PDB file of C-alpha atoms in Angstrom:
ATOM      1  CA  UNK A 189      95.314  99.754 107.506  1.00  0.00           C
ATOM      2  CA  UNK A 190      92.939  97.372 105.875  1.00  0.00           C
ATOM      3  CA  UNK A 191      89.965  99.124 108.266  1.00  0.00           C
ATOM      4  CA  UNK A 192      91.251 102.774 107.112  1.00  0.00           C
ATOM      5  CA  UNK A 193      91.351 101.753 102.842  1.00  0.00           C
ATOM      6  CA  UNK A 194      87.680  99.766 103.462  1.00  0.00           C
ATOM      7  CA  UNK A 195      86.544 103.016 105.986  1.00  0.00           C
ATOM      8  CA  UNK A 196      87.865 105.565 102.624  1.00  0.00           C
ATOM      9  CA  UNK A 197      85.899 102.790 100.057  1.00  0.00           C
ATOM     10  CA  UNK A 198      82.603 102.220 102.141  1.00  0.00           C
ATOM     11  CA  UNK A 199      81.504 104.872 104.414  1.00  0.00           C
ATOM     12  CA  UNK A 200      79.870 105.170 107.663  1.00  0.00           C
ATOM     13  CA  UNK A 201      77.188 107.619 106.497  1.00  0.00           C
ATOM     14  CA  UNK A 202      74.669 106.788 103.794  1.00  0.00           C
ATOM     15  CA  UNK A 203      74.973 109.541 100.482  1.00  0.00           C
ATOM     16  CA  UNK A 204      72.326 109.225  96.900  1.00  0.00           C
ATOM     17  CA  UNK A 205      74.456 106.172  95.389  1.00  0.00           C
ATOM     18  CA  UNK A 206      76.254 105.166  98.618  1.00  0.00           C
ATOM     19  CA  UNK A 207      76.094 101.065  99.520  1.00  0.00           C
ATOM     20  CA  UNK A 208      79.039 102.076 102.526  1.00  0.00           C
ATOM     21  CA  UNK A 209      76.249 102.219 105.501  1.00  0.00           C
ATOM     22  CA  UNK A 210      74.855  98.206 104.783  1.00  0.00           C
ATOM     23  CA  UNK A 211      79.425  97.337 104.435  1.00  0.00           C
ATOM     24  CA  UNK A 212      79.197  98.299 108.073  1.00  0.00           C
ATOM     25  CA  UNK A 213      76.157  97.467 109.372  1.00  0.00           C
ATOM     26  CA  UNK A 214      76.097  94.019 108.116  1.00  0.00           C
ATOM     27  CA  UNK A 215      77.795  90.605 109.231  1.00  0.00           C
ATOM     28  CA  UNK A 216      81.402  90.520 107.176  1.00  0.00           C
ATOM     29  CA  UNK A 217      82.824  87.717 106.076  1.00  0.00           C
ATOM     30  CA  UNK A 218      86.659  88.280 105.679  1.00  0.00           C
ATOM     31  CA  UNK A 219      89.016  85.694 103.865  1.00  0.00           C
ATOM     32  CA  UNK A 220      92.376  85.145 103.014  1.00  0.00           C
ATOM     33  CA  UNK A 221      92.857  81.635 100.362  1.00  0.00           C
ATOM     34  CA  UNK A 222      95.350  79.984  99.469  1.00  0.00           C
ATOM     35  CA  UNK A 223      99.233  81.262  99.769  1.00  0.00           C
ATOM     36  CA  UNK A 224      98.340  84.847 100.287  1.00  0.00           C
ATOM     37  CA  UNK A 225      99.310  85.043 103.922  1.00  0.00           C
ATOM     38  CA  UNK A 226     101.965  82.377 103.612  1.00  0.00           C
ATOM     39  CA  UNK A 227     104.024  85.104 101.008  1.00  0.00           C
ATOM     40  CA  UNK A 228     103.567  88.086 103.350  1.00  0.00           C
ATOM     41  CA  UNK A 229     106.791  89.151 105.051  1.00  0.00           C
ATOM     42  CA  UNK A 230     106.789  87.702 108.504  1.00  0.00           C
ATOM     43  CA  UNK A 231     106.851  90.529 109.929  1.00  0.00           C
ATOM     44  CA  UNK A 232     104.028  91.426 108.851  1.00  0.00           C
ATOM     45  CA  UNK A 233     101.787  88.568 108.738  1.00  0.00           C
ATOM     46  CA  UNK A 234     100.397  89.540 112.980  1.00  0.00           C
ATOM     47  CA  UNK A 235      99.150  92.872 111.861  1.00  0.00           C
ATOM     48  CA  UNK A 236      97.851  91.300 109.451  1.00  0.00           C
ATOM     49  CA  UNK A 237      95.670  88.766 111.083  1.00  0.00           C
ATOM     50  CA  UNK A 238      94.706  91.687 113.653  1.00  0.00           C
ATOM     51  CA  UNK A 239      93.518  93.605 110.794  1.00  0.00           C
ATOM     52  CA  UNK A 240      91.066  90.759 109.040  1.00  0.00           C
ATOM     53  CA  UNK A 241      90.073  90.019 112.825  1.00  0.00           C
ATOM     54  CA  UNK A 242      89.183  93.211 113.503  1.00  0.00           C
ATOM     55  CA  UNK A 243      87.882  94.244 110.034  1.00  0.00           C
ATOM     56  CA  UNK A 244      85.372  90.553 111.146  1.00  0.00           C
ATOM     57  CA  UNK A 245      84.057  92.250 114.300  1.00  0.00           C
ATOM     58  CA  UNK A 246      81.876  90.959 116.571  1.00  0.00           C
ATOM     59  CA  UNK A 247      79.355  89.166 114.779  1.00  0.00           C
ATOM     60  CA  UNK A 248      81.314  88.098 111.362  1.00  0.00           C
ATOM     61  CA  UNK A 249      83.449  85.716 110.186  1.00  0.00           C
ATOM     62  CA  UNK A 250      87.004  84.623 109.498  1.00  0.00           C
ATOM     63  CA  UNK A 251      87.986  82.562 106.352  1.00  0.00           C
ATOM     64  CA  UNK A 252      91.421  81.149 106.361  1.00  0.00           C
ATOM     65  CA  UNK A 253      92.396  78.876 103.645  1.00  0.00           C
ATOM     66  CA  UNK A 254      96.053  77.137 104.070  1.00  0.00           C
ATOM     67  CA  UNK A 255      97.810  75.458 101.658  1.00  0.00           C
ATOM     68  CA  UNK A 256      98.602  72.168 104.036  1.00  0.00           C
ATOM     69  CA  UNK A 257     102.242  72.124 106.092  1.00  0.00           C
ATOM     70  CA  UNK A 258     102.013  67.963 105.391  1.00  0.00           C
ATOM     71  CA  UNK A 259     102.347  68.315 102.110  1.00  0.00           C
ATOM     72  CA  UNK A 260     105.273  71.474 101.565  1.00  0.00           C
ATOM     73  CA  UNK A 261     107.703  68.843 100.882  1.00  0.00           C
ATOM     74  CA  UNK A 262     105.851  67.441  97.933  1.00  0.00           C
ATOM     75  CA  UNK A 263     104.935  70.886  96.372  1.00  0.00           C
ATOM     76  CA  UNK A 264     108.823  71.945  96.746  1.00  0.00           C
ATOM     77  CA  UNK A 265     110.195  69.160  94.555  1.00  0.00           C
ATOM     78  CA  UNK A 266     106.783  68.921  92.334  1.00  0.00           C
ATOM     79  CA  UNK A 267     105.353  72.745  91.557  1.00  0.00           C
ATOM     80  CA  UNK A 268     108.218  74.708  92.936  1.00  0.00           C
ATOM     81  CA  UNK A 269     111.409  73.865  91.666  1.00  0.00           C
ATOM     82  CA  UNK A 270     109.590  72.198  88.722  1.00  0.00           C
ATOM     83  CA  UNK A 271     108.375  76.110  88.188  1.00  0.00           C
ATOM     84  CA  UNK A 272     111.336  77.909  88.245  1.00  0.00           C
ATOM     85  CA  UNK A 273     109.261  81.365  86.315  1.00  0.00           C
ATOM     86  CA  UNK A 274     107.196  80.864  89.430  1.00  0.00           C
ATOM     87  CA  UNK A 275     110.006  81.443  91.809  1.00  0.00           C
ATOM     88  CA  UNK A 276     113.447  80.888  90.224  1.00  0.00           C
ATOM     89  CA  UNK A 277     115.943  77.879  90.486  1.00  0.00           C
ATOM     90  CA  UNK A 278     116.910  76.420  94.073  1.00  0.00           C
ATOM     91  CA  UNK A 279     118.230  73.316  96.162  1.00  0.00           C
ATOM     92  CA  UNK A 280     117.507  71.824  99.257  1.00  0.00           C
ATOM     93  CA  UNK A 281     119.516  74.957 101.778  1.00  0.00           C
ATOM     94  CA  UNK A 282     116.339  77.086  99.681  1.00  0.00           C
ATOM     95  CA  UNK A 283     113.689  74.619 102.502  1.00  0.00           C
ATOM     96  CA  UNK A 284     113.363  74.602 105.785  1.00  0.00           C
ATOM     97  CA  UNK A 285     111.510  71.095 106.331  1.00  0.00           C
ATOM     98  CA  UNK A 286     111.353  71.797 109.785  1.00  0.00           C
ATOM     99  CA  UNK A 287     109.008  75.755 109.370  1.00  0.00           C
ATOM    100  CA  UNK A 288     107.840  74.868 106.720  1.00  0.00           C
ATOM    101  CA  UNK A 289     109.180  77.886 104.367  1.00  0.00           C
ATOM    102  CA  UNK A 290     110.677  77.979 100.970  1.00  0.00           C
ATOM    103  CA  UNK A 291     113.388  80.924 100.991  1.00  0.00           C
ATOM    104  CA  UNK A 292     114.475  81.108  96.799  1.00  0.00           C
ATOM    105  CA  UNK A 293     117.723  82.842  95.828  1.00  0.00           C
ATOM    106  CA  UNK A 294     115.628  85.432  94.284  1.00  0.00           C
ATOM    107  CA  UNK A 295     113.348  86.272  97.374  1.00  0.00           C
ATOM    108  CA  UNK A 296     109.943  84.290  96.748  1.00  0.00           C
ATOM    109  CA  UNK A 297     109.463  83.399 100.095  1.00  0.00           C
ATOM    110  CA  UNK A 298     106.945  81.364 100.953  1.00  0.00           C
ATOM    111  CA  UNK A 299     105.218  79.783 104.280  1.00  0.00           C
ATOM    112  CA  UNK A 300     102.962  76.247 104.114  1.00  0.00           C
ATOM    113  CA  UNK A 301     100.770  75.776 107.577  1.00  0.00           C
ATOM    114  CA  UNK A 302      99.601  73.311 109.219  1.00  0.00           C
ATOM    115  CA  UNK A 303      96.574  72.389 111.023  1.00  0.00           C
ATOM    116  CA  UNK A 304      97.826  72.874 115.057  1.00  0.00           C
ATOM    117  CA  UNK A 305      99.704  75.917 113.712  1.00  0.00           C
ATOM    118  CA  UNK A 306      96.454  77.104 111.965  1.00  0.00           C
ATOM    119  CA  UNK A 307      94.336  76.412 115.135  1.00  0.00           C
ATOM    120  CA  UNK A 308      96.627  78.204 117.623  1.00  0.00           C
ATOM    121  CA  UNK A 309      96.992  81.330 114.759  1.00  0.00           C
ATOM    122  CA  UNK A 310      93.093  81.608 115.553  1.00  0.00           C
ATOM    123  CA  UNK A 311      93.222  80.966 118.906  1.00  0.00           C
ATOM    124  CA  UNK A 312      96.273  83.887 119.625  1.00  0.00           C
ATOM    125  CA  UNK A 313      93.780  86.565 118.029  1.00  0.00           C
ATOM    126  CA  UNK A 314      90.798  85.717 120.667  1.00  0.00           C
ATOM    127  CA  UNK A 315      88.805  83.773 117.995  1.00  0.00           C
ATOM    128  CA  UNK A 316      86.551  80.358 118.631  1.00  0.00           C
ATOM    129  CA  UNK A 317      87.333  78.659 116.119  1.00  0.00           C
ATOM    130  CA  UNK A 318      83.700  77.292 113.612  1.00  0.00           C
ATOM    131  CA  UNK A 319      85.004  75.214 111.546  1.00  0.00           C
ATOM    132  CA  UNK A 320      89.026  73.531 110.860  1.00  0.00           C
ATOM    133  CA  UNK A 321      89.377  71.267 107.741  1.00  0.00           C
ATOM    134  CA  UNK A 322      91.660  69.381 106.900  1.00  0.00           C
ATOM    135  CA  UNK A 323      91.206  68.169 103.015  1.00  0.00           C
ATOM    136  CA  UNK A 324      93.656  66.884 100.704  1.00  0.00           C
ATOM    137  CA  UNK A 325      96.209  69.716 100.021  1.00  0.00           C
ATOM    138  CA  UNK A 326      94.622  71.996 101.893  1.00  0.00           C
ATOM    139  CA  UNK A 327      93.540  73.891 105.349  1.00  0.00           C
ATOM    140  CA  UNK A 328      90.191  75.674 105.924  1.00  0.00           C
ATOM    141  CA  UNK A 329      89.803  77.589 109.068  1.00  0.00           C
ATOM    142  CA  UNK A 330      86.137  79.638 109.899  1.00  0.00           C
ATOM    143  CA  UNK A 331      85.952  81.768 113.165  1.00  0.00           C
ATOM    144  CA  UNK A 332      84.869  84.674 115.116  1.00  0.00           C
ATOM    145  CA  UNK A 333      85.548  86.707 117.859  1.00  0.00           C
ATOM    146  CA  UNK A 334      84.355  85.763 121.302  1.00  0.00           C
TER     147      UNK A 334
END
């Protein structure tokens, strides 16, 4: 779906005033930052990763920035619980520490990612990791196709 939308916006052929050809002929950086991937429904995430890797192509780079699972408990208490206008009120039953997931009664759902999990996700896509850094509450991953 991602590639289909972009192929409609950035045509492969050169037309007057079009920048489409340059988009497809150049290396692409495809990025997903913050909690974006974490709030995508779990059953859709594999397809989203595949689409992003496909869009990056052989010459591009896939960049992911995750909320660090190591900080999940702190976030549940000091961010999500402290800001009920964001995801609604919830109790401990909404928190899955083993899988670092929060699912609130109002339907808000988030998944935080660990370093090993981030590495495995990229490797499962057949991507070579260029950089994987844990910095504070974030995990930064840059990867490219083999």
